């Protein structure tokens, strides 16, 4: 969060412009980057023979396909690039399958990424064949680029149907229907061009596992979060785990108690924050109305997230409509509309008074988007994730999400997450879903066909966990 945001010209489209030299440089640097800048120590891929066959058919002009990958972590792009450019060619060679190089993919990215990661990222993504999209509005220019690449691009397409990272290895966020719609558009465009390629969507699962359980690092991080939130490790918080919840060790049981204690403490502080300063009446939930403390945390958390979104929606005059992800996207776009002004053709021609007012609006937009960013970090949080399976990965994911939240509130950089330990990445290629075979259904009812394909993709991604 910042208080010196100034009005900016509208966000221009960044056209994809694949550059083989830039790609080769990134391919060379990737192993070094993985070792030095990420916790990733090992990447494995299952069912690579499926991907080998798909690339072989693609390069023979028999199919067009889109890789739809799970997006639990910001490190996913590195894992996928390593898989496509290191593991895939190696496996193809072992099977005596000759693939044209490079085995790359055009990818769809959020236009907002270069805003927080740096403008050079927009240039880099362009040079790697990426194409941007505005998530919160009908982006005709972005969609036109995607359609063109899907039909005529040098490589297959790649995108995350979840739309953003959710911080969870074992939860798939509700996926957006855009991927299915893109598939049907590709079929339509191919038929219009009298081409016979089949269109497929290929689900890919990604999961991260700690090579050595980082319990000690987790304890230190929890202590830091307890201190930052004003909760003493010896506060006497009474949280008794349910009888059915079994732990391997006393250390896990204590960490579970501390984690939920911290969660309830932060929850109470945030509820008081929105009640006192934003005059919101959160629902009073009696512990007797739920079965256990985990369910109570879940219900209160969802009420808090809804309240935070309503505060932002009221500021931007955005109607409360859709699921949490839809609401976040609409608020993000509303904020951008106040900062990146499409209605101002030339900022240099504004009078000092007009410029000052425009800067004020941009600053307020940034402040109001802060509420949405908090919610965005917790889109997939259920409150029962660790309770259902108290693994070290689930402990770590939940603790890191709390770190994200406290870091945003402290006005720190949420993209500099602590690294708890070295990780192994497991990638699994799922069975392709044919879009072409659903064309008749699409002609009969576009909405139903898109919804059915979206649901089938959701199911396929969940089966890869």
Coordinates of C-alpha atoms in Angstrom, one line a residue:
X1 CA 0.0 0.0 0.0
X2 CA 1.3 3.4 -0.9
X3 CA 0.2 7.0 -0.5
X4 CA 2.0 8.6 -3.5
X5 CA 0.1 6.9 -6.3
X6 CA -0.4 9.3 -9.2
X7 CA -2.8 9.2 -12.2
X8 CA -1.4 7.2 -15.1
X9 CA -2.3 7.0 -18.8
X10 CA -4.4 4.0 -19.9
X11 CA -2.8 0.6 -19.9
X12 CA -1.7 -0.2 -23.4
X13 CA -1.8 -3.7 -24.9
X14 CA 1.6 -5.5 -24.9
X15 CA 1.7 -7.5 -28.1
X16 CA 3.3 -11.0 -28.1
X17 CA 6.6 -11.0 -30.0
X18 CA 8.4 -14.2 -29.6
X19 CA 12.2 -13.7 -29.7
X20 CA 14.3 -16.9 -30.0
X21 CA 17.4 -15.2 -28.6
X22 CA 15.5 -14.1 -25.4
X23 CA 14.0 -17.5 -25.1
X24 CA 17.4 -19.2 -25.3
X25 CA 18.8 -16.9 -22.8
X26 CA 16.0 -17.6 -20.3
X27 CA 16.4 -21.3 -21.0
X28 CA 20.1 -21.1 -20.1
X29 CA 19.4 -19.1 -17.0
X30 CA 16.5 -21.1 -15.7
X31 CA 18.4 -23.8 -13.8
X32 CA 20.5 -21.1 -12.1
X33 CA 17.4 -19.1 -11.2
X34 CA 15.6 -22.2 -9.8
X35 CA 18.6 -22.9 -7.5
X36 CA 19.2 -19.4 -6.4
X37 CA 15.8 -17.6 -6.3
X38 CA 13.3 -20.4 -5.6
X39 CA 13.0 -23.2 -3.0
X40 CA 12.7 -25.7 -5.8
X41 CA 15.3 -28.4 -5.7
X42 CA 13.7 -31.1 -7.9
X43 CA 11.1 -31.3 -10.6
X44 CA 9.4 -34.5 -11.7
X45 CA 6.7 -35.0 -14.3
X46 CA 4.3 -37.9 -14.8
X47 CA 2.6 -39.0 -18.0
X48 CA 5.0 -37.1 -20.2
X49 CA 4.2 -39.5 -23.0
X50 CA 0.8 -37.8 -23.3
X51 CA 2.5 -34.4 -23.8
X52 CA 5.0 -35.9 -26.2
X53 CA 2.2 -37.2 -28.4
X54 CA 0.3 -33.9 -28.2
X55 CA 3.4 -31.9 -29.3
X56 CA 4.0 -34.4 -32.1
X57 CA 0.5 -34.1 -33.4
X58 CA 0.6 -30.3 -33.0
X59 CA 3.8 -30.1 -35.0
X60 CA 2.2 -32.3 -37.7
X61 CA -0.8 -29.8 -37.9
X62 CA -3.3 -32.4 -36.6
X63 CA -4.3 -30.6 -33.4
X64 CA -4.4 -27.3 -31.6
X65 CA -4.3 -27.5 -27.8
X66 CA -4.2 -25.4 -24.6
X67 CA -2.4 -26.5 -21.5
X68 CA -4.6 -25.6 -18.5
X69 CA -2.5 -25.8 -15.4
X70 CA -3.1 -25.6 -11.7
X71 CA -1.7 -22.5 -10.1
X72 CA -0.9 -23.0 -6.4
X73 CA 2.4 -21.0 -6.4
X74 CA 4.1 -18.0 -8.0
X75 CA 6.9 -20.5 -8.9
X76 CA 4.6 -22.5 -11.3
X77 CA 5.9 -20.7 -14.5
X78 CA 9.4 -21.8 -13.7
X79 CA 8.4 -25.4 -13.1
X80 CA 6.4 -25.5 -16.3
X81 CA 9.1 -24.0 -18.4
X82 CA 11.6 -26.5 -17.0
X83 CA 9.1 -29.3 -17.8
X84 CA 8.5 -28.2 -21.4
X85 CA 12.1 -27.3 -22.3
X86 CA 14.1 -29.8 -20.3
X87 CA 12.1 -32.8 -19.2
X88 CA 9.9 -33.1 -22.3
X89 CA 12.7 -33.2 -24.9
X90 CA 14.7 -35.6 -22.8
X91 CA 11.7 -38.0 -22.5
X92 CA 11.0 -37.7 -26.2
X93 CA 14.6 -38.6 -27.0
X94 CA 14.4 -41.6 -24.8
X95 CA 11.3 -42.7 -26.7
X96 CA 12.9 -42.1 -30.0
X97 CA 10.4 -39.4 -30.9
X98 CA 11.7 -36.4 -32.8
X99 CA 10.2 -33.1 -31.8
X100 CA 10.9 -29.8 -33.3
X101 CA 12.6 -27.3 -31.0
X102 CA 11.7 -25.4 -29.0
X103 CA 8.9 -27.2 -27.2
X104 CA 7.5 -24.0 -25.8
X105 CA 4.0 -22.5 -25.3
X106 CA 2.4 -19.2 -25.8
X107 CA 0.9 -18.2 -22.5
X108 CA -1.8 -15.9 -21.2
X109 CA -0.9 -13.6 -18.3
X110 CA -2.7 -11.0 -16.2
X111 CA -2.0 -7.5 -17.6
X112 CA -1.6 -6.4 -14.0
X113 CA 1.6 -8.4 -13.4
X114 CA 3.9 -5.8 -14.9
X115 CA 2.4 -3.2 -12.7
X116 CA 3.7 -4.8 -9.5
X117 CA 6.6 -6.9 -10.9
X118 CA 8.1 -4.1 -13.1
X119 CA 7.6 -2.9 -16.6
X120 CA 10.5 -5.1 -17.8
X121 CA 8.3 -8.1 -17.1
X122 CA 5.9 -7.0 -19.7
X123 CA 8.7 -6.8 -22.2
X124 CA 10.1 -10.2 -21.2
X125 CA 6.7 -11.9 -21.4
X126 CA 6.2 -10.4 -24.8
X127 CA 9.5 -11.7 -26.0
X128 CA 8.7 -15.2 -24.7
X129 CA 5.4 -15.2 -26.6
X130 CA 3.0 -14.3 -23.8
X131 CA -0.1 -12.3 -24.4
X132 CA -1.9 -10.2 -21.7
X133 CA -5.5 -10.0 -20.6
X134 CA -7.5 -7.7 -18.4
X135 CA -9.3 -10.0 -15.9
X136 CA -12.0 -7.7 -14.8
X137 CA -13.5 -6.5 -18.1
X138 CA -14.3 -7.4 -21.7
X139 CA -10.8 -7.0 -23.1
X140 CA -11.5 -7.2 -26.9
X141 CA -7.9 -6.5 -27.9
X142 CA -6.5 -9.2 -25.5
X143 CA -9.1 -11.7 -26.6
X144 CA -8.4 -11.1 -30.2
X145 CA -4.7 -11.8 -29.6
X146 CA -5.5 -15.0 -27.8
X147 CA -7.8 -16.2 -30.6
X148 CA -5.2 -15.5 -33.2
X149 CA -2.5 -17.4 -31.2
X150 CA -4.7 -20.3 -30.5
X151 CA -5.5 -20.8 -34.2
X152 CA -2.2 -19.8 -35.8
X153 CA 0.4 -19.5 -33.1
X154 CA 3.8 -21.1 -33.5
X155 CA 3.3 -23.0 -30.2
X156 CA 0.4 -24.4 -28.2
X157 CA -1.4 -22.2 -25.7
X158 CA -1.0 -22.2 -21.9
X159 CA -3.1 -20.6 -19.2
X160 CA -4.3 -21.1 -15.6
X161 CA -8.1 -21.6 -15.5
X162 CA -8.1 -20.5 -11.8
X163 CA -7.0 -17.1 -12.9
X164 CA -4.5 -16.5 -10.1
X165 CA -2.5 -18.4 -7.4
X166 CA -4.5 -19.7 -4.5
X167 CA -1.6 -20.8 -2.2
X168 CA -3.0 -24.3 -1.8
X169 CA -1.5 -27.6 -3.1
X170 CA -4.7 -29.5 -2.6
X171 CA -7.6 -27.1 -3.4
X172 CA -8.6 -26.1 -6.9
X173 CA -10.3 -22.7 -6.9
X174 CA -13.5 -22.4 -8.9
X175 CA -12.2 -22.1 -12.5
X176 CA -13.3 -19.4 -14.9
X177 CA -15.3 -20.2 -18.0
X178 CA -12.9 -18.3 -20.2
X179 CA -10.7 -21.3 -21.0
X180 CA -13.6 -23.3 -22.3
X181 CA -14.9 -20.4 -24.4
X182 CA -11.5 -19.9 -25.9
X183 CA -11.5 -23.6 -26.9
X184 CA -14.9 -23.2 -28.7
X185 CA -13.7 -20.0 -30.4
X186 CA -10.7 -21.9 -31.7
X187 CA -13.0 -24.6 -33.2
X188 CA -15.1 -21.9 -34.7
X189 CA -12.1 -20.1 -36.3
X190 CA -10.7 -23.4 -37.6
X191 CA -14.0 -24.3 -39.3
X192 CA -14.3 -20.9 -40.8
X193 CA -10.8 -21.3 -42.3
X194 CA -11.8 -24.8 -43.5
X195 CA -9.1 -26.5 -41.4
X196 CA -9.5 -29.9 -39.8
X197 CA -7.3 -29.8 -36.7
X198 CA -8.9 -31.1 -33.5
X199 CA -9.0 -28.7 -30.5
X200 CA -8.0 -30.1 -27.1
X201 CA -7.6 -28.7 -23.5
X202 CA -5.0 -30.5 -21.5
X203 CA -5.2 -30.4 -17.7
X204 CA -2.0 -30.3 -15.8
X205 CA -1.6 -30.7 -12.0
X206 CA 1.2 -29.1 -10.0
X207 CA 2.0 -29.9 -6.4
X208 CA 4.9 -29.0 -4.1
X209 CA 6.4 -31.1 -1.3
X210 CA 9.0 -30.3 1.2
X211 CA 12.1 -32.6 0.9
X212 CA 12.7 -32.3 4.6
X213 CA 9.7 -31.3 6.8
X214 CA 10.5 -27.6 7.9
X215 CA 8.9 -27.8 11.3
X216 CA 11.6 -25.7 12.9
X217 CA 11.2 -23.0 10.3
X218 CA 7.4 -23.1 10.7
X219 CA 7.8 -22.6 14.5
X220 CA 10.1 -19.6 13.9
X221 CA 7.6 -18.0 11.4
X222 CA 4.7 -18.6 13.7
X223 CA 6.6 -16.9 16.6
X224 CA 7.2 -13.9 14.3
X225 CA 3.6 -13.7 13.3
X226 CA 2.4 -14.0 16.9
X227 CA 4.8 -11.2 17.8
X228 CA 3.7 -9.0 14.9
X229 CA 0.0 -9.5 15.7
X230 CA 0.5 -8.8 19.5
X231 CA -0.2 -12.4 20.5
X232 CA 2.2 -13.9 23.0
X233 CA 3.2 -17.5 22.5
X234 CA 2.2 -18.0 26.2
X235 CA -1.1 -16.1 25.9
X236 CA -3.1 -18.9 27.3
X237 CA -5.3 -19.2 24.3
X238 CA -7.5 -22.3 24.8
X239 CA -8.0 -24.2 21.7
X240 CA -8.7 -27.9 22.1
X241 CA -8.4 -29.9 18.9
X242 CA -11.3 -32.3 18.2
X243 CA -10.8 -35.9 19.4
X244 CA -10.9 -37.3 15.9
X245 CA -7.9 -35.2 14.9
X246 CA -4.7 -37.3 15.5
X247 CA -1.2 -36.0 15.3
X248 CA 2.1 -37.8 14.7
X249 CA 3.9 -35.9 17.5
X250 CA 3.3 -33.4 20.3
X251 CA 5.2 -30.8 18.2
X252 CA 2.4 -31.0 15.5
X253 CA -0.3 -30.8 18.1
X254 CA 1.3 -27.7 19.6
X255 CA 1.8 -26.1 16.2
X256 CA -1.8 -26.8 15.3
X257 CA -3.0 -25.1 18.5
X258 CA -0.7 -22.1 17.9
X259 CA -1.8 -21.8 14.2
X260 CA -5.5 -21.7 15.1
X261 CA -4.9 -19.5 18.0
X262 CA -3.2 -17.0 15.7
X263 CA -6.0 -17.3 13.2
X264 CA -8.7 -16.5 15.7
X265 CA -6.7 -13.7 17.1
X266 CA -6.2 -12.0 13.7
X267 CA -9.8 -12.7 12.9
X268 CA -11.0 -10.9 16.0
X269 CA -8.7 -7.9 15.3
X270 CA -10.0 -7.6 11.7
X271 CA -13.6 -8.0 12.7
X272 CA -13.2 -5.1 15.2
X273 CA -11.3 -3.1 12.5
X274 CA -14.2 -3.3 10.1
X275 CA -16.9 -2.9 12.8
X276 CA -15.3 0.2 14.4
X277 CA -13.9 2.1 11.4
X278 CA -16.2 1.0 8.6
X279 CA -19.4 0.7 10.7
X280 CA -20.1 -2.9 9.5
X281 CA -22.1 -5.3 11.6
X282 CA -20.7 -8.7 11.2
X283 CA -23.0 -11.6 12.0
X284 CA -22.8 -12.9 15.5
X285 CA -22.0 -16.6 15.3
X286 CA -22.6 -18.8 18.3
X287 CA -20.1 -21.6 18.9
X288 CA -23.0 -23.8 19.7
X289 CA -24.3 -23.4 16.2
X290 CA -21.3 -25.2 14.7
X291 CA -19.7 -28.6 15.2
X292 CA -16.2 -27.5 16.1
X293 CA -13.7 -24.7 16.3
X294 CA -12.5 -25.2 12.7
X295 CA -16.0 -24.8 11.3
X296 CA -16.5 -21.7 13.5
X297 CA -13.3 -20.2 12.1
X298 CA -14.5 -21.0 8.5
X299 CA -17.9 -19.3 9.0
X300 CA -16.4 -16.2 10.6
X301 CA -13.7 -15.9 8.0
X302 CA -16.2 -16.0 5.1
X303 CA -18.3 -13.3 6.8
X304 CA -15.2 -11.2 7.2
X305 CA -14.1 -11.6 3.6
X306 CA -17.6 -10.7 2.4
X307 CA -17.5 -7.5 4.6
X308 CA -14.1 -6.5 3.3
X309 CA -15.3 -6.8 -0.3
X310 CA -18.4 -4.8 0.5
X311 CA -16.3 -1.9 1.9
X312 CA -14.4 -1.7 -1.4
X313 CA -17.5 -2.2 -3.5
X314 CA -19.3 0.7 -1.8
X315 CA -16.2 2.9 -2.5
X316 CA -16.2 2.1 -6.2
X317 CA -20.0 1.8 -6.5
X318 CA -19.6 -1.8 -7.8
X319 CA -22.6 -4.0 -7.2
X320 CA -22.2 -7.1 -4.9
X321 CA -22.6 -9.8 -7.5
X322 CA -21.0 -13.2 -8.2
X323 CA -18.6 -15.3 -6.3
X324 CA -15.6 -14.0 -4.3
X325 CA -13.3 -14.4 -7.4
X326 CA -15.7 -12.5 -9.6
X327 CA -16.0 -9.7 -7.1
X328 CA -12.2 -9.4 -6.7
X329 CA -11.8 -9.1 -10.5
X330 CA -14.4 -6.4 -10.8
X331 CA -12.9 -4.4 -8.0
X332 CA -9.5 -4.7 -9.5
X333 CA -10.7 -3.3 -12.8
X334 CA -12.6 -0.5 -11.0
X335 CA -9.4 0.5 -9.3
X336 CA -7.4 0.4 -12.5
X337 CA -10.1 2.6 -14.2
X338 CA -9.4 5.2 -11.5
X339 CA -5.6 5.0 -11.8
X340 CA -5.1 4.3 -15.5
X341 CA -7.4 6.8 -17.0
X342 CA -8.7 5.9 -20.5
X343 CA -10.9 9.1 -20.4
X344 CA -7.9 11.4 -20.2
X345 CA -6.3 11.5 -23.7
X346 CA -3.3 13.6 -22.7
X347 CA -2.2 14.0 -19.1
X348 CA 0.2 16.8 -20.0
X349 CA -2.7 19.0 -21.0
X350 CA -4.4 18.8 -17.6
X351 CA -4.4 22.0 -15.5
X352 CA -2.6 21.7 -12.1
X353 CA -6.0 21.6 -10.4
X354 CA -7.3 18.8 -12.7
X355 CA -4.0 16.9 -12.3
X356 CA -4.3 17.2 -8.5
X357 CA -7.8 15.9 -8.5
X358 CA -6.9 13.0 -10.8
X359 CA -3.9 12.1 -8.5
X360 CA -6.3 12.2 -5.5
X361 CA -8.7 9.7 -7.2
X362 CA -5.8 7.4 -8.1
X363 CA -4.5 7.5 -4.5
X364 CA -7.9 6.7 -3.2
X365 CA -8.3 3.8 -5.6
X366 CA -5.1 2.3 -4.5
X367 CA -6.2 2.5 -0.8
X368 CA -9.6 1.0 -1.5
X369 CA -8.1 -1.9 -3.6
X370 CA -6.2 -2.8 -0.4
X371 CA -9.3 -4.5 1.0
X372 CA -9.7 -6.6 -2.2
X373 CA -6.0 -7.6 -2.1
X374 CA -6.5 -9.0 1.5
X375 CA -9.5 -11.0 0.3
X376 CA -7.7 -12.2 -2.8
X377 CA -5.0 -13.9 -0.7
X378 CA -7.7 -15.9 1.1
X379 CA -9.9 -16.9 -1.8
X380 CA -9.3 -20.6 -1.3
X381 CA -9.0 -20.6 2.5
X382 CA -11.6 -22.7 4.1
X383 CA -10.6 -22.6 7.8
X384 CA -10.6 -26.4 7.8
X385 CA -7.7 -27.2 5.5
X386 CA -5.2 -28.2 8.2
X387 CA -8.0 -29.8 10.3
X388 CA -8.8 -32.2 7.4
X389 CA -5.2 -33.2 6.8
X390 CA -2.5 -31.9 9.2
X391 CA 0.4 -32.4 6.8
X392 CA 3.5 -30.2 6.9
X393 CA 2.6 -28.8 3.5
X394 CA -0.9 -27.7 4.7
X395 CA 0.6 -26.2 7.9
X396 CA 3.1 -24.2 5.7
X397 CA 0.6 -23.0 3.2
X398 CA -1.8 -21.7 5.8
X399 CA 1.0 -20.1 7.8
X400 CA 2.4 -18.4 4.7
X401 CA -1.1 -17.0 3.8
X402 CA -1.3 -15.5 7.3
X403 CA 2.2 -14.0 6.6
X404 CA 0.9 -12.6 3.3
X405 CA -2.0 -10.9 5.2
X406 CA 0.1 -9.4 8.0
X407 CA 2.7 -8.2 5.5
X408 CA 0.1 -6.3 3.4
X409 CA -1.3 -4.7 6.6
X410 CA 2.3 -3.7 7.7
X411 CA 2.8 -2.2 4.2
X412 CA 5.5 -4.7 3.4
X413 CA 6.2 -6.6 0.2
X414 CA 4.0 -9.7 0.1
X415 CA 6.0 -11.0 -2.9
X416 CA 9.1 -11.6 -0.7
X417 CA 7.8 -14.7 1.0
X418 CA 10.0 -16.6 3.5
X419 CA 11.5 -19.8 2.1
X420 CA 10.8 -22.5 4.7
X421 CA 12.8 -25.3 3.0
X422 CA 13.7 -27.0 -0.3
X423 CA 10.8 -28.4 -2.3
X424 CA 10.1 -31.1 -4.8
X425 CA 7.7 -30.3 -7.6
X426 CA 5.5 -33.0 -9.0
X427 CA 3.7 -32.3 -12.3
X428 CA 1.1 -34.6 -13.7
X429 CA -0.3 -34.4 -17.2
X430 CA -3.9 -35.3 -17.3
X431 CA -6.1 -36.8 -20.1
X432 CA -6.9 -34.2 -22.9
X433 CA -10.5 -33.0 -23.1
X434 CA -11.7 -32.7 -26.7
X435 CA -13.4 -29.4 -27.5
X436 CA -14.1 -30.3 -31.1
X437 CA -16.3 -33.3 -30.1
X438 CA -18.5 -30.9 -28.2
X439 CA -19.1 -28.5 -31.1
X440 CA -22.7 -29.8 -31.9
X441 CA -23.6 -29.2 -28.2
X442 CA -22.1 -25.7 -28.4
X443 CA -24.2 -24.9 -31.4
X444 CA -27.3 -26.1 -29.6
X445 CA -26.6 -24.2 -26.4
X446 CA -23.4 -22.1 -26.0
X447 CA -23.9 -21.4 -22.3
X448 CA -24.5 -25.1 -21.4
X449 CA -21.6 -26.3 -23.5
X450 CA -19.2 -23.8 -22.0
X451 CA -20.5 -24.6 -18.4
X452 CA -20.2 -28.4 -19.0
X453 CA -16.7 -28.2 -20.4
X454 CA -15.7 -25.8 -17.5
X455 CA -17.1 -28.3 -15.0
X456 CA -15.3 -31.2 -16.7
X457 CA -12.0 -29.3 -16.6
X458 CA -12.6 -28.5 -12.9
X459 CA -13.1 -32.2 -12.2
X460 CA -10.1 -33.2 -14.2
X461 CA -7.8 -30.8 -12.3
X462 CA -9.2 -32.0 -8.9
X463 CA -8.5 -35.6 -9.9
X464 CA -4.8 -34.7 -10.5
X465 CA -4.4 -33.8 -6.8

